[in-house]
Structures are given as C-alpha cells and as structure tokens.
Short mmCIF file of C-alpha atoms and ligand atoms in Angstrom, two decimals:
data_model
loop_
_atom_site.label_atom_id
_atom_site.label_comp_id
_atom_site.label_asym_id
_atom_site.label_seq_id
_atom_site.Cartn_x
_atom_site.Cartn_y
_atom_site.Cartn_z
CA MET A 1 -46.68 -59.47 -119.22
CA ARG A 2 -43.44 -59.23 -119.82
CA GLU A 3 -40.70 -60.90 -117.77
CA ARG A 4 -37.62 -58.88 -116.26
CA VAL A 5 -35.76 -61.44 -115.22
CA LEU A 6 -32.56 -60.97 -112.78
CA LEU A 7 -29.61 -63.23 -112.73
CA ILE A 8 -27.78 -63.48 -110.30
CA GLY A 9 -23.76 -64.77 -110.21
CA GLY A 10 -20.79 -63.71 -113.00
CA GLY A 11 -19.79 -67.37 -114.23
CA GLY A 12 -19.48 -69.33 -117.51
CA ARG A 13 -23.18 -70.98 -116.01
CA GLU A 14 -24.66 -67.83 -115.61
CA HIS A 15 -23.15 -67.07 -119.06
CA ALA A 16 -25.03 -70.32 -120.38
CA ILE A 17 -28.08 -68.85 -117.39
CA ALA A 18 -28.24 -65.81 -119.63
CA ARG A 19 -28.37 -67.33 -123.70
CA ALA A 20 -30.68 -69.50 -122.61
CA LEU A 21 -33.07 -66.43 -121.16
CA ALA A 22 -32.11 -63.93 -123.62
CA GLY A 23 -32.20 -67.49 -126.99
CA GLY A 24 -36.67 -67.53 -125.71
CA ASP A 25 -39.08 -66.29 -127.39
CA GLY A 26 -38.59 -62.53 -126.05
CA GLU A 27 -40.60 -62.75 -123.14
CA ALA A 28 -37.86 -62.47 -121.13
CA GLU A 29 -36.38 -58.89 -120.24
CA LEU A 30 -32.45 -60.09 -118.57
CA TYR A 31 -31.04 -58.55 -115.65
CA ALA A 32 -27.96 -59.24 -114.51
CA CYS A 33 -25.60 -58.72 -111.50
CA ALA A 34 -23.06 -60.41 -109.68
CA GLY A 35 -19.45 -59.02 -108.14
CA ASN A 36 -17.53 -59.58 -111.60
CA ARG A 37 -18.56 -57.75 -115.00
CA ASN A 38 -18.41 -61.05 -116.82
CA PRO A 39 -18.50 -59.43 -120.48
CA GLY A 40 -20.96 -62.03 -122.43
CA ILE A 41 -23.69 -61.61 -119.61
CA ALA A 42 -22.99 -57.90 -119.36
CA ARG A 43 -23.77 -58.04 -123.73
CA LEU A 44 -27.02 -60.19 -123.27
CA ALA A 45 -28.81 -58.10 -120.84
CA ALA A 46 -30.40 -54.82 -120.59
CA GLU A 47 -28.32 -53.65 -117.26
CA PHE A 48 -25.64 -55.18 -115.78
CA GLU A 49 -25.09 -53.94 -112.21
CA THR A 50 -22.02 -54.77 -110.17
CA VAL A 51 -22.88 -56.04 -106.46
CA GLU A 52 -21.42 -58.16 -103.98
CA THR A 53 -24.44 -61.25 -104.12
CA THR A 54 -23.63 -62.26 -100.83
CA ASP A 55 -24.90 -59.76 -99.51
CA PRO A 56 -28.68 -60.40 -99.79
CA GLU A 57 -30.20 -56.81 -99.07
CA ALA A 58 -28.13 -55.36 -102.37
CA VAL A 59 -29.35 -58.46 -104.80
CA VAL A 60 -32.84 -57.06 -103.12
CA ASP A 61 -31.66 -53.39 -103.58
CA TYR A 62 -31.02 -54.17 -107.21
CA ALA A 63 -34.10 -56.38 -108.17
CA GLU A 64 -36.08 -53.91 -106.42
CA ALA A 65 -35.35 -50.97 -108.40
CA ILE A 66 -35.90 -52.99 -111.16
CA GLU A 67 -38.99 -54.54 -110.62
CA ALA A 68 -37.97 -57.77 -111.46
CA THR A 69 -40.41 -60.81 -111.47
CA LEU A 70 -38.91 -64.17 -111.21
CA ALA A 71 -35.06 -64.16 -109.74
CA VAL A 72 -32.60 -67.17 -110.93
CA VAL A 73 -29.51 -67.66 -108.88
CA GLY A 74 -26.51 -69.68 -110.33
CA PRO A 75 -23.70 -69.85 -107.69
CA GLU A 76 -24.21 -71.64 -104.26
CA ALA A 77 -22.34 -68.81 -102.31
CA PRO A 78 -25.58 -66.47 -102.51
CA LEU A 79 -27.44 -69.74 -101.71
CA ALA A 80 -25.60 -69.85 -98.44
CA ALA A 81 -25.79 -65.82 -97.81
CA GLY A 82 -30.18 -66.32 -97.94
CA VAL A 83 -30.06 -64.36 -101.30
CA VAL A 84 -33.50 -66.73 -101.36
CA ASP A 85 -34.76 -65.82 -98.18
CA ALA A 86 -34.13 -62.46 -99.08
CA LEU A 87 -35.60 -61.97 -102.30
CA GLU A 88 -39.19 -64.20 -101.14
CA ASP A 89 -39.70 -61.73 -98.53
CA ALA A 90 -39.53 -58.79 -100.42
CA ASP A 91 -42.47 -60.68 -102.67
CA ILE A 92 -39.73 -61.72 -105.50
CA TYR A 93 -39.63 -65.24 -106.71
CA ALA A 94 -36.72 -67.06 -107.01
CA PHE A 95 -35.31 -69.83 -108.83
CA GLY A 96 -33.52 -71.34 -105.74
CA PRO A 97 -33.54 -73.35 -102.49
CA ARG A 98 -33.65 -71.26 -99.33
CA ARG A 99 -30.61 -71.32 -97.07
CA ALA A 100 -32.27 -73.96 -94.47
CA GLU A 101 -32.28 -76.12 -98.11
CA ALA A 102 -29.38 -75.10 -100.09
CA ARG A 103 -27.80 -77.22 -96.69
CA ILE A 104 -28.16 -80.55 -99.00
CA GLU A 105 -24.34 -78.42 -100.70
CA THR A 106 -23.65 -76.29 -98.15
CA ASP A 107 -23.05 -78.33 -95.39
CA LYS A 108 -21.67 -82.01 -95.97
CA SER A 109 -22.61 -83.59 -92.76
CA PHE A 110 -26.15 -82.45 -93.14
CA GLN A 111 -26.05 -83.85 -96.13
CA ARG A 112 -24.91 -87.57 -95.37
CA GLU A 113 -26.81 -87.37 -92.26
CA PHE A 114 -30.03 -86.67 -94.15
CA MET A 115 -29.41 -88.97 -96.38
CA ALA A 116 -28.72 -91.42 -93.75
CA GLU A 117 -32.24 -90.33 -92.01
CA HIS A 118 -34.72 -90.60 -94.61
CA ASP A 119 -33.04 -93.86 -96.06
CA VAL A 120 -31.76 -92.12 -99.71
CA PRO A 121 -29.72 -95.28 -101.17
CA GLY A 122 -26.90 -94.49 -103.05
CA CYS A 123 -25.01 -92.66 -99.46
CA PRO A 124 -21.52 -94.60 -98.07
CA ASP A 125 -20.63 -94.68 -95.14
CA PHE A 126 -19.61 -91.81 -93.45
CA ALA A 127 -18.53 -90.29 -90.19
CA VAL A 128 -19.12 -86.65 -89.54
CA PHE A 129 -15.85 -85.56 -86.48
CA ASP A 130 -16.06 -81.69 -84.58
CA ASP A 131 -12.68 -83.39 -83.20
CA PRO A 132 -9.61 -83.06 -85.56
CA GLU A 133 -7.75 -86.12 -83.33
CA ALA A 134 -10.91 -88.07 -83.35
CA ALA A 135 -10.57 -88.03 -86.84
CA CYS A 136 -7.33 -89.33 -87.38
CA GLU A 137 -8.71 -92.20 -84.96
CA TYR A 138 -11.06 -93.02 -87.37
CA VAL A 139 -8.58 -92.93 -90.28
CA ASP A 140 -5.71 -95.07 -88.48
CA ALA A 141 -8.94 -97.30 -87.60
CA TYR A 142 -10.43 -97.50 -90.85
CA ASP A 143 -10.59 -100.52 -92.89
CA GLY A 144 -9.76 -98.53 -95.83
CA ASP A 145 -9.57 -95.52 -97.80
CA LEU A 146 -11.52 -92.07 -96.98
CA ALA A 147 -12.40 -89.43 -98.13
CA ILE A 148 -11.46 -86.08 -95.71
CA LYS A 149 -14.03 -83.69 -96.78
CA PRO A 150 -14.62 -80.33 -94.37
CA ALA A 151 -18.52 -79.70 -93.80
CA GLY A 152 -18.50 -76.19 -95.48
CA LEU A 153 -17.96 -74.52 -99.06
CA THR A 154 -14.43 -75.02 -100.46
CA GLY A 155 -15.20 -74.31 -104.16
CA GLY A 156 -14.91 -77.85 -104.92
CA LYS A 157 -11.38 -78.06 -103.87
CA GLY A 158 -11.05 -78.98 -99.99
CA VAL A 159 -11.70 -82.94 -100.20
CA LYS A 160 -9.05 -84.90 -99.91
CA VAL A 161 -8.81 -88.65 -101.20
CA ILE A 162 -6.78 -90.84 -99.31
CA GLY A 163 -5.07 -93.65 -101.77
CA ASP A 164 -5.62 -91.28 -104.42
CA GLN A 165 -4.20 -87.54 -103.72
CA VAL A 166 -2.97 -87.91 -100.68
CA THR A 167 -1.38 -91.72 -98.88
CA ALA A 168 -3.18 -91.77 -94.69
CA GLU A 169 -0.32 -90.05 -92.84
CA GLU A 170 -0.54 -86.57 -95.17
CA GLY A 171 -4.19 -87.10 -95.09
CA LYS A 172 -4.23 -87.12 -91.39
CA ALA A 173 -1.50 -83.99 -91.22
CA TYR A 174 -4.38 -81.87 -93.43
CA ILE A 175 -6.87 -83.15 -91.25
CA ARG A 176 -4.68 -81.84 -88.15
CA GLU A 177 -3.72 -78.56 -90.18
CA SER A 178 -6.24 -77.33 -92.17
CA GLY A 179 -8.05 -75.41 -89.44
CA TYR A 180 -11.71 -76.96 -90.64
CA ASP A 181 -14.09 -77.08 -87.52
CA ARG A 182 -16.30 -80.09 -88.83
CA LEU A 183 -15.10 -82.98 -91.10
CA VAL A 184 -17.36 -85.75 -92.85
CA LEU A 185 -15.19 -89.06 -93.73
CA GLU A 186 -16.31 -91.42 -95.86
CA GLU A 187 -15.44 -94.57 -97.51
CA ARG A 188 -13.64 -94.01 -100.69
CA LEU A 189 -15.78 -93.91 -104.31
CA VAL A 190 -14.23 -95.99 -107.01
CA GLY A 191 -15.78 -95.89 -110.28
CA GLU A 192 -16.28 -92.71 -112.37
CA GLU A 193 -18.42 -89.96 -111.42
CA PHE A 194 -20.91 -88.12 -113.62
CA THR A 195 -22.97 -85.90 -113.01
CA VAL A 196 -27.52 -85.08 -113.24
CA GLN A 197 -29.21 -82.40 -112.67
CA ALA A 198 -32.77 -81.81 -112.33
CA PHE A 199 -35.40 -79.01 -112.51
CA VAL A 200 -37.21 -79.20 -109.25
CA ALA A 201 -40.25 -76.86 -108.15
CA ASN A 202 -43.71 -77.71 -106.27
CA GLY A 203 -42.52 -82.41 -105.33
CA GLU A 204 -41.70 -82.17 -109.37
CA VAL A 205 -38.46 -83.58 -110.54
CA ARG A 206 -37.45 -82.42 -114.66
CA THR A 207 -33.92 -84.35 -114.68
CA ALA A 208 -31.24 -83.16 -117.59
CA PRO A 209 -28.91 -85.89 -119.55
CA ALA A 210 -25.93 -87.20 -117.47
CA VAL A 211 -22.10 -84.39 -117.59
CA GLN A 212 -18.95 -85.75 -116.49
CA ASP A 213 -16.96 -83.56 -115.19
CA HIS A 214 -13.03 -83.19 -114.63
CA LYS A 215 -11.95 -81.76 -111.04
CA ARG A 216 -8.59 -82.51 -111.68
CA ALA A 217 -6.47 -79.77 -112.33
CA TYR A 218 -4.37 -81.85 -115.31
CA GLU A 219 -4.11 -83.94 -118.41
CA GLY A 220 -4.58 -87.55 -117.48
CA ASP A 221 -6.82 -86.65 -113.80
CA GLU A 222 -3.49 -85.40 -112.19
CA GLY A 223 -3.12 -82.25 -109.57
CA PRO A 224 -5.14 -80.96 -107.15
CA ASN A 225 -8.91 -80.60 -107.30
CA THR A 226 -10.19 -77.96 -108.80
CA GLY A 227 -14.47 -75.99 -109.86
CA GLY A 228 -13.96 -78.24 -112.94
CA MET A 229 -11.68 -77.76 -116.12
CA GLY A 230 -14.30 -79.37 -118.40
CA SER A 231 -17.06 -81.32 -119.18
CA TYR A 232 -18.91 -83.82 -121.79
CA SER A 233 -22.43 -85.44 -122.49
CA ASP A 234 -23.27 -87.60 -125.24
CA ALA A 235 -26.34 -87.47 -127.44
CA ALA A 236 -28.10 -89.93 -125.18
CA ARG A 237 -29.11 -89.40 -121.65
CA GLU A 238 -26.74 -91.73 -120.46
CA LEU A 239 -22.95 -91.00 -120.99
CA PRO A 240 -20.78 -93.78 -122.99
CA PHE A 241 -19.64 -95.83 -119.96
CA MET A 242 -23.22 -96.24 -118.39
CA THR A 243 -26.17 -98.21 -118.87
CA ALA A 244 -29.55 -96.42 -119.29
CA ALA A 245 -30.61 -98.17 -115.97
CA ASP A 246 -26.92 -96.21 -114.16
CA TYR A 247 -28.52 -93.25 -115.61
CA GLU A 248 -32.36 -94.18 -113.95
CA ALA A 249 -30.93 -95.04 -110.52
CA ALA A 250 -29.14 -91.72 -110.91
CA VAL A 251 -33.13 -90.50 -111.40
CA GLU A 252 -34.51 -92.42 -108.27
CA ILE A 253 -32.04 -91.39 -106.05
CA ILE A 254 -32.44 -87.97 -106.88
CA GLU A 255 -36.05 -88.42 -106.94
CA ALA A 256 -36.28 -89.92 -103.61
CA THR A 257 -33.70 -87.15 -102.28
CA VAL A 258 -36.78 -84.14 -103.56
CA ASP A 259 -39.30 -86.27 -101.78
CA ALA A 260 -37.09 -85.96 -98.16
CA LEU A 261 -36.31 -82.39 -98.87
CA ASP A 262 -40.44 -81.27 -98.96
CA GLY A 263 -40.41 -77.68 -100.89
CA TYR A 264 -37.33 -77.64 -102.13
CA ARG A 265 -36.72 -76.01 -105.55
CA GLY A 266 -34.51 -74.72 -108.24
CA ILE A 267 -32.22 -76.75 -109.56
CA LEU A 268 -30.81 -80.15 -107.42
CA TYR A 269 -27.43 -81.19 -109.03
CA GLY A 270 -26.96 -84.97 -107.88
CA GLN A 271 -22.73 -85.78 -108.21
CA PHE A 272 -22.64 -90.52 -109.04
CA MET A 273 -19.66 -92.44 -108.25
CA LEU A 274 -20.53 -95.21 -110.77
CA THR A 275 -19.10 -98.25 -108.90
CA ALA A 276 -19.47 -101.71 -109.37
CA GLU A 277 -22.45 -101.89 -107.16
CA GLY A 278 -24.37 -99.28 -109.15
CA PRO A 279 -24.39 -95.18 -108.88
CA LYS A 280 -23.44 -93.64 -105.42
CA VAL A 281 -23.69 -90.21 -104.58
CA VAL A 282 -20.67 -88.15 -103.73
CA GLU A 283 -22.42 -85.26 -103.01
CA PHE A 284 -25.32 -83.13 -103.99
CA ASN A 285 -25.22 -79.13 -105.61
CA ALA A 286 -28.60 -76.65 -104.87
CA ARG A 287 -27.52 -75.12 -107.97
CA PHE A 288 -26.65 -76.13 -111.64
CA GLY A 289 -22.70 -77.27 -112.22
CA ASP A 290 -20.56 -75.39 -113.56
CA PRO A 291 -19.48 -76.12 -116.16
CA GLU A 292 -22.21 -78.59 -117.04
CA ALA A 293 -24.65 -76.15 -117.21
CA MET A 294 -22.54 -74.78 -120.78
CA ASN A 295 -23.30 -78.74 -122.20
CA THR A 296 -26.84 -78.85 -120.77
CA LEU A 297 -28.63 -75.79 -121.04
CA PRO A 298 -27.21 -75.10 -125.22
CA VAL A 299 -29.04 -78.28 -125.50
CA LEU A 300 -32.42 -77.73 -124.12
CA GLU A 301 -34.89 -76.91 -126.37
CA THR A 302 -37.59 -76.52 -124.13
CA ASP A 303 -37.97 -72.51 -123.55
CA PHE A 304 -35.60 -72.14 -119.73
CA LEU A 305 -38.39 -69.54 -119.09
CA ASP A 306 -41.31 -71.55 -118.79
CA VAL A 307 -39.51 -73.35 -116.28
CA LEU A 308 -39.40 -71.05 -114.11
CA VAL A 309 -42.75 -69.40 -114.54
CA ALA A 310 -44.17 -72.54 -114.26
CA ALA A 311 -42.40 -72.68 -111.23
CA ARG A 312 -43.37 -69.79 -109.79
CA GLU A 313 -47.33 -70.13 -110.61
CA GLY A 314 -47.39 -73.97 -109.30
CA ASP A 315 -48.10 -75.01 -112.55
CA PRO A 316 -46.91 -78.57 -113.87
CA LEU A 317 -43.37 -77.99 -115.12
CA PRO A 318 -42.80 -78.58 -118.53
CA GLU A 319 -41.06 -81.66 -119.50
CA PRO A 320 -37.70 -80.73 -121.22
CA GLU A 321 -36.78 -81.58 -124.46
CA PHE A 322 -33.19 -82.18 -125.05
CA ALA A 323 -31.76 -81.75 -128.88
CA PRO A 324 -29.64 -85.67 -129.22
CA MET A 325 -26.45 -84.07 -129.54
CA ALA A 326 -23.34 -84.75 -127.64
CA THR A 327 -21.37 -81.35 -125.91
CA VAL A 328 -17.63 -80.97 -125.20
CA CYS A 329 -16.96 -78.19 -123.29
CA LYS A 330 -13.04 -76.76 -122.02
CA TYR A 331 -12.66 -74.26 -119.87
CA ALA A 332 -9.07 -72.26 -120.08
CA VAL A 333 -8.07 -71.08 -117.09
CA PRO A 334 -5.83 -68.82 -115.29
CA GLU A 335 -1.92 -70.38 -115.25
CA GLY A 336 -1.27 -71.45 -111.61
CA TYR A 337 -5.35 -72.23 -111.63
CA PRO A 338 -6.41 -73.43 -108.84
CA THR A 339 -3.57 -73.32 -105.64
CA ASP A 340 -1.60 -70.35 -107.39
CA PRO A 341 -3.62 -68.47 -109.65
CA THR A 342 -1.95 -65.03 -111.72
CA ALA A 343 -5.00 -62.74 -111.69
CA GLY A 344 -4.96 -59.17 -113.09
CA ALA A 345 -3.87 -60.51 -116.94
CA LYS A 346 -5.43 -59.25 -119.79
CA VAL A 347 -6.67 -61.73 -121.56
CA GLU A 348 -8.06 -61.30 -125.18
CA VAL A 349 -10.75 -63.71 -126.52
CA ASP A 350 -11.29 -64.00 -130.15
CA GLU A 351 -15.48 -64.08 -130.27
CA GLU A 352 -15.55 -63.64 -134.31
CA SER A 353 -13.15 -66.10 -134.93
CA VAL A 354 -16.04 -68.94 -132.53
CA ALA A 355 -18.35 -67.61 -134.77
CA ARG A 356 -16.21 -68.44 -137.52
CA ALA A 357 -14.49 -71.59 -136.52
CA ALA A 358 -18.28 -72.80 -136.50
CA ARG A 359 -19.80 -71.97 -139.10
CA ALA A 360 -16.18 -73.69 -140.95
CA THR A 361 -17.17 -77.00 -139.24
CA ASP A 362 -19.65 -77.33 -142.22
CA ASP A 363 -16.90 -76.49 -144.59
CA SER A 364 -15.94 -80.60 -146.34
CA SER A 365 -13.39 -79.81 -148.22
CA GLY A 366 -11.15 -81.31 -145.67
CA ASP A 367 -9.42 -84.41 -145.83
CA GLU A 368 -11.95 -85.92 -143.30
CA PRO A 369 -15.30 -84.50 -143.82
CA ARG A 370 -17.21 -84.23 -140.99
CA GLU A 371 -20.55 -85.85 -141.71
CA SER A 372 -22.72 -83.02 -140.19
CA ALA A 373 -22.45 -79.31 -138.89
CA GLY A 374 -21.87 -78.54 -135.39
CA ASP A 375 -22.24 -75.44 -133.28
CA ALA A 376 -18.85 -74.11 -131.24
CA LEU A 377 -19.69 -71.39 -128.37
CA LEU A 378 -17.95 -69.49 -125.76
CA PHE A 379 -18.66 -68.87 -122.11
CA TYR A 380 -16.53 -66.18 -120.16
CA ALA A 381 -16.26 -66.60 -117.08
CA SER A 382 -14.61 -65.11 -113.37
CA VAL A 383 -13.49 -62.57 -115.62
CA ASP A 384 -13.52 -58.98 -115.12
CA GLU A 385 -14.00 -56.01 -117.95
CA ARG A 386 -12.63 -52.76 -117.27
CA ASP A 387 -12.44 -50.09 -119.57
CA ASP A 388 -9.01 -51.19 -121.15
CA GLY A 389 -10.14 -54.72 -121.86
CA ILE A 390 -11.03 -58.21 -119.65
CA TYR A 391 -9.05 -59.14 -117.06
CA THR A 392 -8.55 -62.68 -115.53
CA THR A 393 -8.96 -63.18 -111.67
CA THR A 394 -8.71 -65.80 -109.06
CA SER A 395 -11.48 -68.45 -110.70
CA ARG A 396 -11.92 -70.10 -114.54
CA SER A 397 -11.43 -67.52 -117.31
CA PHE A 398 -13.76 -68.64 -120.64
CA ALA A 399 -15.20 -71.88 -121.78
CA VAL A 400 -15.99 -73.04 -124.88
CA VAL A 401 -18.05 -75.52 -125.68
CA GLY A 402 -18.72 -77.99 -129.08
CA VAL A 403 -22.09 -79.38 -129.78
CA ALA A 404 -22.45 -81.74 -132.41
CA ASP A 405 -23.68 -85.72 -133.53
CA SER A 406 -20.50 -87.43 -131.84
CA ILE A 407 -18.42 -86.36 -128.72
CA THR A 408 -15.45 -86.66 -130.88
CA GLU A 409 -17.02 -84.41 -133.37
CA ALA A 410 -17.80 -81.75 -130.63
CA GLU A 411 -14.64 -82.11 -128.76
CA GLU A 412 -12.76 -81.28 -132.24
CA ILE A 413 -15.22 -78.44 -132.64
CA ALA A 414 -14.24 -77.02 -129.06
CA GLU A 415 -10.66 -77.24 -130.00
CA ASP A 416 -10.77 -75.49 -133.06
CA ALA A 417 -12.34 -72.47 -131.32
CA LEU A 418 -10.00 -73.03 -128.65
CA ALA A 419 -7.08 -71.84 -131.20
CA VAL A 420 -8.84 -69.32 -133.02
CA ALA A 421 -10.31 -67.69 -129.65
CA GLY A 422 -6.62 -67.00 -127.93
CA GLU A 423 -5.49 -69.53 -125.14
CA GLU A 424 -2.21 -67.57 -124.76
CA GLY A 425 -1.10 -67.75 -121.02
CA LEU A 426 -4.05 -69.71 -120.02
CA HIS A 427 -3.79 -73.18 -119.21
CA VAL A 428 -6.03 -76.01 -120.85
CA ARG A 429 -7.13 -79.74 -120.56
CA HIS A 430 -6.48 -80.95 -123.64
CA ASP A 431 -7.40 -84.64 -123.26
CA ILE A 432 -11.27 -83.66 -122.21
CA GLY A 433 -14.21 -85.16 -124.18
CA THR A 434 -11.12 -87.23 -126.35
CA ALA A 435 -11.42 -90.46 -127.77
CA ASP A 436 -8.40 -92.00 -125.95
CA LEU A 437 -10.28 -90.35 -122.64
CA VAL A 438 -13.78 -91.65 -123.52
CA ARG A 439 -12.29 -94.87 -124.20
CA ARG A 440 -10.34 -95.27 -120.86
CA ARG A 441 -13.67 -94.31 -118.82
CA ILE A 442 -15.12 -97.33 -120.26
CA ASP A 443 -12.48 -99.74 -119.93
CA HIS A 444 -12.81 -98.87 -116.62
CA VAL A 445 -15.87 -99.32 -115.71
CA GLU A 446 -15.94 -102.73 -117.51
CA GLU A 447 -12.83 -103.16 -115.19
CA LEU A 448 -14.77 -103.12 -112.26
CA ARG A 449 -17.44 -104.45 -113.17
CA GLY A 450 -16.02 -107.86 -114.43
CA ASP A 451 -17.27 -107.47 -118.10
P1 AMP B 501 -16.69 -82.76 -103.57
O1 AMP B 501 -16.90 -81.51 -103.30
O2 AMP B 501 -17.73 -83.06 -102.03
O3 AMP B 501 -17.83 -82.87 -105.06
O4 AMP B 501 -15.52 -83.69 -103.71
C1 AMP B 501 -14.87 -83.29 -104.74
C2 AMP B 501 -14.41 -84.22 -105.20
O5 AMP B 501 -13.73 -85.21 -104.40
C3 AMP B 501 -15.58 -85.09 -106.10
O6 AMP B 501 -15.60 -84.89 -107.35
C4 AMP B 501 -14.73 -87.16 -106.06
O7 AMP B 501 -13.44 -86.58 -107.85
C5 AMP B 501 -13.65 -86.48 -104.77
N1 AMP B 501 -14.56 -87.59 -103.76
C6 AMP B 501 -15.37 -86.91 -103.00
N2 AMP B 501 -16.07 -87.79 -102.07
C7 AMP B 501 -15.26 -88.98 -102.41
C8 AMP B 501 -15.49 -90.36 -102.03
N3 AMP B 501 -16.45 -90.62 -101.29
N4 AMP B 501 -14.75 -90.62 -103.17
C9 AMP B 501 -13.74 -91.00 -103.81
N5 AMP B 501 -13.63 -89.73 -104.57
C10 AMP B 501 -13.93 -88.59 -103.51
N1 LIG B 502 -19.05 -78.64 -111.76
C1 LIG B 502 -18.54 -79.12 -110.26
C2 LIG B 502 -19.65 -78.02 -109.15
O1 LIG B 502 -20.43 -77.21 -110.17
O2 LIG B 502 -19.53 -77.85 -108.44
#
C-alpha cells in the first residue's frame, strides 16, 4: 500500500523532513499543512493546505480529508496543543509524542523533576519557583551562576544565563518583569553544547550523529538567543571537540530517559553541555531540532518512511545508516531577528544557482581544488509564498546546507550557496562551521579538561 503521509509544520526542519520523505523509494505520497505556505514543501507535496497547526480539530479534518495513513509532526507547538492525541483519537498514527509525553520539552519544571525522580544521569542542580520574589532570593543566596528558564515554551528565546548574558541584578529584574508564572533556576553549565537526536518508538532508540547549533544571533556567539542560526555535524558520530565516549555518554542519557518515559514515540532531541565532568542535559525537545534536522536528514541513507512504518507497526526500528559526510547549515534570517524582525519583506532566492553552485564544487580549475564533490541544499523556512512572491515572517527565512567530506569543505559550499542564493536584506552568521570557530570549540574543551 502506498502511504499517505501528512507532514505538519512549515519551517526549515519540515522542508528537510519533506525532502527525506519525497526522496525515498516512492512509497510515500506526501501531503503537508502549515500556517505559512512554505514553497519548498509545497513543491514536494501532492497538496499543501494552509492550516492553523495548533488547532487539533483543523489538523484532524485535513488528515481525514486526505485519508492520511501516517502523520509526522515537525514543531513543538502542535505537540503541546495535543495534535498527536487528536489524530490518535481519529485512528491516524502520528510520529510524535502525545501531549503528556511532550511535556519533556513543553514544561521545563516537569523535565527537571522527571530527570531527578528517575535518576536520569546528567541533570544539573535546579529549583522550581512560582513566586518571583522567592526566585530572586534564591539568586542572591546561590553560590555560583544560574540559568533562568521560563517553564513553558519560548521558542528557545526565554532563557537568560547569569554570568554570560546578564548580571545577577539584570537576572532578577528579568524574573520580576518577564511575567512568567513558573521559572526553573539551575546551575549554569559551562562547556560546549551539542545535540543528539534519536528516533524513538516501542521502547527502541536509534541515535543520529551529534550536531552543534548556534543559538546566539551574532558572530562570535554574541547577542540574544534565537531558535538557532546554523549548525554543523562531522563525518563521524561525534564532533571535533568530543570523544566517542562523550557521544556514548549522551546516548546513554537519552536511553535512560526513554526507559523512564514509557511509551514515548517520535524524535527525542537531547541538548547537552559537554562540561569538564562530561555531558549534562541542557534540555530535551520532543521533535527534530531546527536547524539540526537539516544536518541530519540529508545524510540519512535509510528511508525515513521505513522508520515511520516500523514505528506504527510495532516492528523493530531499522538501524539508521548515515553517510560519513560533514554538513554545515547557515540560516538567513530577517534583519532584527529575533528581537525586532522585519516581517513582510520580499525574499528573492535563486534556487537554480544554488543547484549550479553544488555542481561547481566539483570543478577543480580553481587555485585550490577541493578533493571531492559536495552537495549544496536549500531549505525554505518561515517564509510565506503569495501570488507575487515569497515574503519574510517574523522568524527565520531560509537555510543553505553544504554536505562534504569535511566540515571545512561543507562550510565553503554553504558560503558559495549563500552568495548565489541571494542574502540581501537578511542576516547570516558567517562564522558557523569555519575552521577558526571549530578550533576555538576544541581549545575550549581542552582548556576545561586541563589537557
Ligand atoms: P533552552 O531553551 O533550555 O535550550 O536554553 C537555551 C539556551 O540557553 C541553551 O542552548 C544554552 O545555551 C543556554 N542554557 C540553558 N540552560 C543552561 C544552563 N543550565 N547553563 C548554561 N547555559 C544554559
Ligand atoms: N535548534 C534548537 C531547537 O530546535 O530547539
């Protein structure tokens, strides 16, 4: 039977999921719905419907109308709204956690209390507050720096780290003025961050290579936190600043979490800080990372549909194969993102030239011929396609991904692709994936470890 797969969500991550499904052996007929019309997804799908994806009834209506046999939920907001529960009630299998299990992401106080209760390793010191004044007293009394985290979803933009982004006084002002009704205060973790994403179903866990995202808006890790400005992965499972044992320690934390969660399905995303004592959990997400999905799915050689069908059928999950290639992803975002983004600006993207740039990387007539051909990919994100063109929203616009044998080559390919795609009027962190930045990550961990 040909599967009719409904993809929910319209960002860069979902464009990467759409590509993974559409690029399979043809067994998937793809349908998609999102609040914005993502031109990349719309082109890959048999049909694209504009739907409010946090409205479970609207999603179920569309899923029933197209007779979906499977659904994949990309972003966290529909998970938090109970879209998976509603699809399940309508007898449609959705790859994603139900609302209760998605709390591992959507409620940071639940997440920390859950880790503590089940003795999941890698949990930092934390405390939960409903009263801002009590939280401020805790800041004053605490010996060391704290991370201040609203318990609910903030698109990755609500966390303030004392001693990094803010002083203790600014942190307390934030606690008093931000109006969040529940806060988690936790030990500031010092180290290098990395992500490990896992396919999870029926108690089984299959992990993907580590990725490093870049949360801060500006080069050199300055500026406000964003949803992620870009990311890289290496040809190995671990990143250049990690050992294979660091990667395995992170996998063990994910496995312990899945064991304790009992019945979780979908993607479990672990965000880790590689500290002097090894990986600690910064957070869990109940979905692929965005941008990280754009690193991981292009090198996934196993058909993603096979994973989804095995999950639904209760069959053993296939052991995913990943091409031993490095990837570098760079986002182009509206000027002013994330604090004051310019929405409604026209975006001109030259996709043809990106495809040509990919082929041109094979050209060895330059001064320094590259050793091997790479690939350049373009993913549309939170843009909206209208009759007269593509427009920015308040979030990230499009991403380019270079895929090659090394991070350095992948970075060059991503830059070439950006140059031809056209990034005018948009902001890019050009430092992501550069040799200099990766070297600094390695030096940082060596320094922490006293090597
Ligand atoms: P989160 O929304 O939990 O991913 O937090 C956003 C970002 O804040 C993370 O990617 C980290 O850079 C930073 N952060 C969160 N928790 C901590 C912590 N305990 N120590 C240091 N930085 C943190
Ligand atoms: N890249 C961070 C996230 O997806 O939450």
